[in-house]
mmCIF file of C-alpha atoms in Angstrom:
data_model
loop_
_atom_site.group_PDB
_atom_site.id
_atom_site.type_symbol
_atom_site.label_atom_id
_atom_site.label_comp_id
_atom_site.label_asym_id
_atom_site.label_seq_id
_atom_site.Cartn_x
_atom_site.Cartn_y
_atom_site.Cartn_z
ATOM 1 C CA ALA A 1 23.031 7.594 -10.126
ATOM 2 C CA GLN A 2 22.060 6.726 -6.579
ATOM 3 C CA ARG A 3 19.195 4.298 -6.557
ATOM 4 C CA VAL A 4 17.538 1.633 -4.409
ATOM 5 C CA THR A 5 15.620 -1.253 -5.913
ATOM 6 C CA GLN A 6 13.207 -3.507 -4.074
ATOM 7 C CA PRO A 7 11.988 -5.972 -6.676
ATOM 8 C CA GLU A 8 9.087 -7.394 -4.701
ATOM 9 C CA LYS A 9 6.009 -5.305 -4.099
ATOM 10 C CA LEU A 10 4.399 -7.963 -1.930
ATOM 11 C CA LEU A 11 5.815 -10.919 -0.058
ATOM 12 C CA SER A 12 3.503 -13.366 1.628
ATOM 13 C CA VAL A 13 4.756 -16.103 3.965
ATOM 14 C CA PHE A 14 3.341 -18.334 6.667
ATOM 15 C CA LYS A 15 4.161 -17.877 10.321
ATOM 16 C CA GLY A 16 7.395 -19.631 11.213
ATOM 17 C CA ALA A 17 8.730 -19.592 7.667
ATOM 18 C CA PRO A 18 11.967 -17.816 6.767
ATOM 19 C CA VAL A 19 11.658 -14.471 5.077
ATOM 20 C CA GLU A 20 14.023 -12.498 2.881
ATOM 21 C CA LEU A 21 13.212 -9.045 1.563
ATOM 22 C CA LYS A 22 15.482 -8.099 -1.285
ATOM 23 C CA CYS A 23 17.226 -4.780 -1.726
ATOM 24 C CA ASN A 24 19.790 -3.778 -4.342
ATOM 25 C CA TYR A 25 21.439 -0.428 -4.612
ATOM 26 C CA SER A 26 23.392 1.695 -7.040
ATOM 27 C CA TYR A 27 25.938 4.010 -5.472
ATOM 28 C CA SER A 28 29.351 5.484 -6.105
ATOM 29 C CA GLY A 29 31.423 5.288 -2.966
ATOM 30 C CA SER A 30 30.878 3.634 0.396
ATOM 31 C CA PRO A 31 27.143 3.258 0.904
ATOM 32 C CA GLU A 32 25.240 3.768 4.113
ATOM 33 C CA LEU A 33 22.174 1.557 4.056
ATOM 34 C CA PHE A 34 19.099 1.232 6.214
ATOM 35 C CA TRP A 35 15.913 -0.721 6.575
ATOM 36 C CA TYR A 36 12.837 1.206 7.683
ATOM 37 C CA VAL A 37 9.540 -0.358 8.683
ATOM 38 C CA GLN A 38 6.025 1.046 8.772
ATOM 39 C CA TYR A 39 3.451 -0.915 10.718
ATOM 40 C CA SER A 40 -0.229 -0.315 10.079
ATOM 41 C CA ARG A 41 -1.270 3.176 11.212
ATOM 42 C CA GLN A 42 2.186 3.956 12.587
ATOM 43 C CA ARG A 43 4.925 6.228 11.390
ATOM 44 C CA LEU A 44 7.989 5.150 9.522
ATOM 45 C CA GLN A 45 10.719 3.982 11.883
ATOM 46 C CA LEU A 46 14.246 2.714 11.604
ATOM 47 C CA LEU A 47 14.594 -1.041 11.841
ATOM 48 C CA LEU A 48 18.310 -1.414 11.375
ATOM 49 C CA ARG A 49 21.349 0.046 9.655
ATOM 50 C CA HIS A 50 24.268 -1.766 8.150
ATOM 51 C CA ILE A 51 26.954 -0.003 10.178
ATOM 52 C CA SER A 52 25.461 -1.308 13.419
ATOM 53 C CA ARG A 53 25.583 -4.939 12.317
ATOM 54 C CA GLU A 54 22.858 -5.705 14.826
ATOM 55 C CA SER A 55 19.796 -7.887 14.943
ATOM 56 C CA ILE A 56 16.520 -6.130 15.653
ATOM 57 C CA LYS A 57 13.324 -8.109 16.279
ATOM 58 C CA GLY A 58 15.127 -11.111 14.837
ATOM 59 C CA PHE A 59 15.925 -9.339 11.570
ATOM 60 C CA THR A 60 19.417 -9.066 10.145
ATOM 61 C CA ALA A 61 20.790 -7.539 6.986
ATOM 62 C CA ASP A 62 24.239 -7.959 5.517
ATOM 63 C CA LEU A 63 25.807 -5.533 3.112
ATOM 64 C CA ASN A 64 27.228 -7.347 0.096
ATOM 65 C CA LYS A 65 29.254 -4.852 -1.879
ATOM 66 C CA GLY A 66 30.061 -7.343 -4.606
ATOM 67 C CA GLU A 67 26.395 -7.912 -5.342
ATOM 68 C CA THR A 68 25.397 -4.371 -4.260
ATOM 69 C CA SER A 69 22.729 -5.892 -2.063
ATOM 70 C CA PHE A 70 21.392 -5.373 1.437
ATOM 71 C CA HIS A 71 18.755 -8.053 1.845
ATOM 72 C CA LEU A 72 16.703 -8.241 5.051
ATOM 73 C CA LYS A 73 16.305 -11.675 6.596
ATOM 74 C CA LYS A 74 14.515 -13.358 9.440
ATOM 75 C CA PRO A 75 14.636 -17.106 10.050
ATOM 76 C CA PHE A 76 11.143 -17.448 11.512
ATOM 77 C CA ALA A 77 8.515 -14.884 10.565
ATOM 78 C CA GLN A 78 5.869 -13.786 13.068
ATOM 79 C CA GLU A 79 2.447 -12.335 12.374
ATOM 80 C CA GLU A 80 3.468 -9.064 14.009
ATOM 81 C CA ASP A 81 6.161 -8.688 11.354
ATOM 82 C CA SER A 82 3.457 -7.852 8.820
ATOM 83 C CA ALA A 83 4.266 -4.348 7.666
ATOM 84 C CA MET A 84 5.694 -2.261 4.875
ATOM 85 C CA TYR A 85 9.482 -2.445 4.639
ATOM 86 C CA TYR A 86 11.630 0.151 2.921
ATOM 87 C CA CYS A 87 15.279 -0.130 2.054
ATOM 88 C CA ALA A 88 17.051 3.223 2.024
ATOM 89 C CA LEU A 89 20.409 4.650 1.049
ATOM 90 C CA ARG A 90 21.858 7.786 2.548
ATOM 91 C CA ALA A 91 22.650 10.188 -0.259
ATOM 92 C CA ASN A 92 26.063 11.675 -0.830
ATOM 93 C CA MET A 93 26.163 15.248 -2.087
ATOM 94 C CA ASN A 94 29.357 14.541 -4.029
ATOM 95 C CA TYR A 95 27.448 12.161 -6.263
ATOM 96 C CA GLY A 96 24.422 14.295 -7.033
ATOM 97 C CA GLY A 97 22.413 13.703 -3.886
ATOM 98 C CA SER A 98 21.326 16.114 -1.214
ATOM 99 C CA GLN A 99 23.626 15.685 1.731
ATOM 100 C CA GLY A 100 22.161 13.542 4.462
ATOM 101 C CA ASN A 101 18.784 12.671 3.026
ATOM 102 C CA LEU A 102 17.618 9.142 2.383
ATOM 103 C CA ILE A 103 16.820 7.630 -0.975
ATOM 104 C CA PHE A 104 14.106 5.024 -0.627
ATOM 105 C CA GLY A 105 13.150 1.951 -2.546
ATOM 106 C CA LYS A 106 9.510 1.443 -3.472
ATOM 107 C CA GLY A 107 8.950 -0.792 -0.477
ATOM 108 C CA THR A 108 7.871 -4.388 0.051
ATOM 109 C CA LYS A 109 4.703 -5.265 1.854
ATOM 110 C CA LEU A 110 5.286 -8.292 4.038
ATOM 111 C CA SER A 111 2.246 -10.316 4.967
ATOM 112 C CA VAL A 112 2.708 -13.120 7.498
ATOM 113 C CA LYS A 113 -0.208 -15.521 7.570
ATOM 114 C CA PRO A 114 -1.128 -17.590 10.621
ATOM 115 C CA SER B 1 15.996 10.691 19.467
ATOM 116 C CA ALA B 2 13.556 13.218 18.072
ATOM 117 C CA VAL B 3 9.784 13.247 18.303
ATOM 118 C CA ILE B 4 8.046 14.964 15.418
ATOM 119 C CA SER B 5 4.483 16.208 15.204
ATOM 120 C CA GLN B 6 2.723 17.440 12.099
ATOM 121 C CA LYS B 7 -0.389 19.542 11.639
ATOM 122 C CA PRO B 8 -2.834 18.921 10.169
ATOM 123 C CA SER B 9 -2.856 15.130 10.201
ATOM 124 C CA ARG B 10 -5.148 15.141 7.199
ATOM 125 C CA ASP B 11 -7.123 17.559 5.080
ATOM 126 C CA ILE B 12 -9.390 17.650 2.086
ATOM 127 C CA CYS B 13 -8.885 20.710 -0.057
ATOM 128 C CA GLN B 14 -10.314 22.149 -3.233
ATOM 129 C CA ARG B 15 -8.185 22.562 -6.301
ATOM 130 C CA GLY B 16 -6.598 25.964 -6.670
ATOM 131 C CA THR B 17 -6.246 26.533 -2.939
ATOM 132 C CA SER B 18 -3.126 26.257 -0.774
ATOM 133 C CA LEU B 19 -2.379 24.324 2.397
ATOM 134 C CA THR B 20 0.413 24.915 4.894
ATOM 135 C CA ILE B 21 1.703 21.912 6.817
ATOM 136 C CA GLN B 22 3.529 22.448 10.081
ATOM 137 C CA CYS B 23 6.326 20.305 11.465
ATOM 138 C CA GLN B 24 7.358 20.626 15.101
ATOM 139 C CA VAL B 25 10.299 18.757 16.662
ATOM 140 C CA ASP B 26 10.835 18.274 20.389
ATOM 141 C CA SER B 27 14.563 19.027 20.129
ATOM 142 C CA GLN B 28 16.848 21.204 18.055
ATOM 143 C CA VAL B 29 17.883 19.527 14.830
ATOM 144 C CA THR B 30 20.221 20.564 12.095
ATOM 145 C CA MET B 31 18.584 19.067 9.061
ATOM 146 C CA MET B 32 14.911 18.880 8.168
ATOM 147 C CA PHE B 33 13.512 17.221 5.090
ATOM 148 C CA TRP B 34 10.131 17.192 3.422
ATOM 149 C CA TYR B 35 9.061 14.072 1.561
ATOM 150 C CA ARG B 36 6.050 13.176 -0.509
ATOM 151 C CA GLN B 37 4.540 9.718 -0.697
ATOM 152 C CA GLN B 38 2.009 9.400 -3.462
ATOM 153 C CA PRO B 39 -0.507 6.546 -3.355
ATOM 154 C CA GLY B 40 1.250 3.237 -3.907
ATOM 155 C CA GLN B 41 4.609 4.917 -4.346
ATOM 156 C CA SER B 42 7.770 5.290 -2.337
ATOM 157 C CA LEU B 43 8.951 8.386 -0.511
ATOM 158 C CA THR B 44 10.327 11.142 -2.700
ATOM 159 C CA LEU B 45 12.344 14.015 -1.283
ATOM 160 C CA ILE B 46 10.849 17.429 -2.020
ATOM 161 C CA ALA B 47 13.428 19.640 -0.351
ATOM 162 C CA THR B 48 15.950 20.012 2.432
ATOM 163 C CA ALA B 49 15.334 22.855 4.864
ATOM 164 C CA ASN B 50 18.188 24.122 7.012
ATOM 165 C CA GLN B 51 17.780 26.989 9.431
ATOM 166 C CA GLY B 52 19.206 30.249 8.247
ATOM 167 C CA SER B 53 19.322 29.369 4.585
ATOM 168 C CA GLU B 54 16.935 28.869 1.722
ATOM 169 C CA ALA B 55 15.550 25.415 1.178
ATOM 170 C CA THR B 56 17.240 23.213 -1.409
ATOM 171 C CA TYR B 57 14.744 21.660 -3.814
ATOM 172 C CA GLU B 58 15.075 18.378 -5.620
ATOM 173 C CA SER B 59 14.625 18.009 -9.332
ATOM 174 C CA GLY B 60 10.967 18.333 -10.238
ATOM 175 C CA PHE B 61 10.035 20.487 -7.255
ATOM 176 C CA VAL B 62 10.053 24.296 -7.254
ATOM 177 C CA ILE B 63 9.789 26.938 -4.592
ATOM 178 C CA ASP B 64 6.736 28.595 -6.117
ATOM 179 C CA LYS B 65 4.777 25.382 -5.766
ATOM 180 C CA PHE B 66 6.230 24.205 -2.447
ATOM 181 C CA PRO B 67 7.469 27.184 -0.443
ATOM 182 C CA ILE B 68 9.200 26.187 2.775
ATOM 183 C CA SER B 69 10.017 28.113 5.906
ATOM 184 C CA ARG B 70 12.521 27.171 8.604
ATOM 185 C CA PRO B 71 12.460 29.948 11.191
ATOM 186 C CA ASN B 72 14.308 28.020 13.916
ATOM 187 C CA LEU B 73 15.884 24.676 14.775
ATOM 188 C CA THR B 74 12.639 23.006 15.889
ATOM 189 C CA PHE B 75 10.047 24.121 13.349
ATOM 190 C CA SER B 76 9.354 24.161 9.630
ATOM 191 C CA THR B 77 6.401 24.609 7.312
ATOM 192 C CA LEU B 78 5.687 23.324 3.837
ATOM 193 C CA THR B 79 3.017 24.983 1.714
ATOM 194 C CA VAL B 80 1.407 23.166 -1.172
ATOM 195 C CA SER B 81 0.267 25.963 -3.468
ATOM 196 C CA ASN B 82 -2.406 26.120 -6.151
ATOM 197 C CA MET B 83 -3.299 22.520 -5.514
ATOM 198 C CA SER B 84 -4.473 20.039 -8.098
ATOM 199 C CA PRO B 85 -5.671 16.440 -7.633
ATOM 200 C CA GLU B 86 -2.143 15.273 -8.535
ATOM 201 C CA ASP B 87 -0.948 16.796 -5.259
ATOM 202 C CA SER B 88 -3.017 14.285 -3.307
ATOM 203 C CA SER B 89 -0.400 12.534 -1.254
ATOM 204 C CA ILE B 90 1.055 11.997 2.187
ATOM 205 C CA TYR B 91 3.570 14.682 3.113
ATOM 206 C CA LEU B 92 6.213 13.703 5.624
ATOM 207 C CA CYS B 93 8.554 15.794 7.697
ATOM 208 C CA SER B 94 11.844 14.165 8.625
ATOM 209 C CA VAL B 95 14.856 15.259 10.668
ATOM 210 C CA THR B 96 18.372 14.294 11.557
ATOM 211 C CA PRO B 97 20.211 15.803 14.524
ATOM 212 C CA GLY B 98 23.214 16.657 12.377
ATOM 213 C CA VAL B 99 25.216 15.845 9.286
ATOM 214 C CA GLY B 100 26.759 12.428 9.531
ATOM 215 C CA PRO B 101 25.784 8.895 10.567
ATOM 216 C CA TYR B 102 22.656 9.958 12.459
ATOM 217 C CA GLU B 103 19.336 8.216 12.474
ATOM 218 C CA GLN B 104 16.670 9.951 10.441
ATOM 219 C CA TYR B 105 13.332 10.365 12.188
ATOM 220 C CA PHE B 106 9.951 10.754 10.559
ATOM 221 C CA GLY B 107 6.773 12.524 11.467
ATOM 222 C CA PRO B 108 3.377 10.851 11.262
ATOM 223 C CA GLY B 109 2.608 12.481 7.936
ATOM 224 C CA THR B 110 -0.139 14.727 6.604
ATOM 225 C CA ARG B 111 -2.614 13.044 4.314
ATOM 226 C CA LEU B 112 -3.791 15.527 1.707
ATOM 227 C CA THR B 113 -6.691 14.932 -0.661
ATOM 228 C CA VAL B 114 -7.384 17.480 -3.360
ATOM 229 C CA THR B 115 -10.817 17.428 -4.969
#
């Protein structure tokens, strides 16, 4: 089965502290993974994807196939990082998913305190 | 990129009635998806709507309850029929330009409350 697990519902850190939002996945084949972010009163938007191997707003995420993880990290959290973060996996029709759609984890609410 | 608008942005409806949600995209897109986000929950795919073919529904969702139209490459509607309080949710339209490694874009959502 294709599944995304985000074990933490809420993560609270102080400004300047490192942050790591955990994401594990279950997938048969080569996964395509994403992190989406939803700031307060804004729509869901793409933060980064593993194939780009880029850093966006100081965030990075490395795909670890051995551990089936795609954790999101930032060395120094900022207050404006407070938001809801969703890890997502692009489904593969050959393994029971609808081609192209995203399978989301339950999300982690990140709260960065001053 | 694709900019998506949804109407209405929110509504309060009585049980037993139906509501049609519209999704408009500023460019032609191949794939459109409808998601539901229940309070405190993650996004769950309802169906995939491709132009020129019937929508494909996910397990647990049926056409009689959630009929979908996709008349062209920039527009789709989702109807929530015979509503009950359990249908209270945010309904999201999402698109990708094509099949493949494309970014998936999301609309602002329609917040539905059923009383």
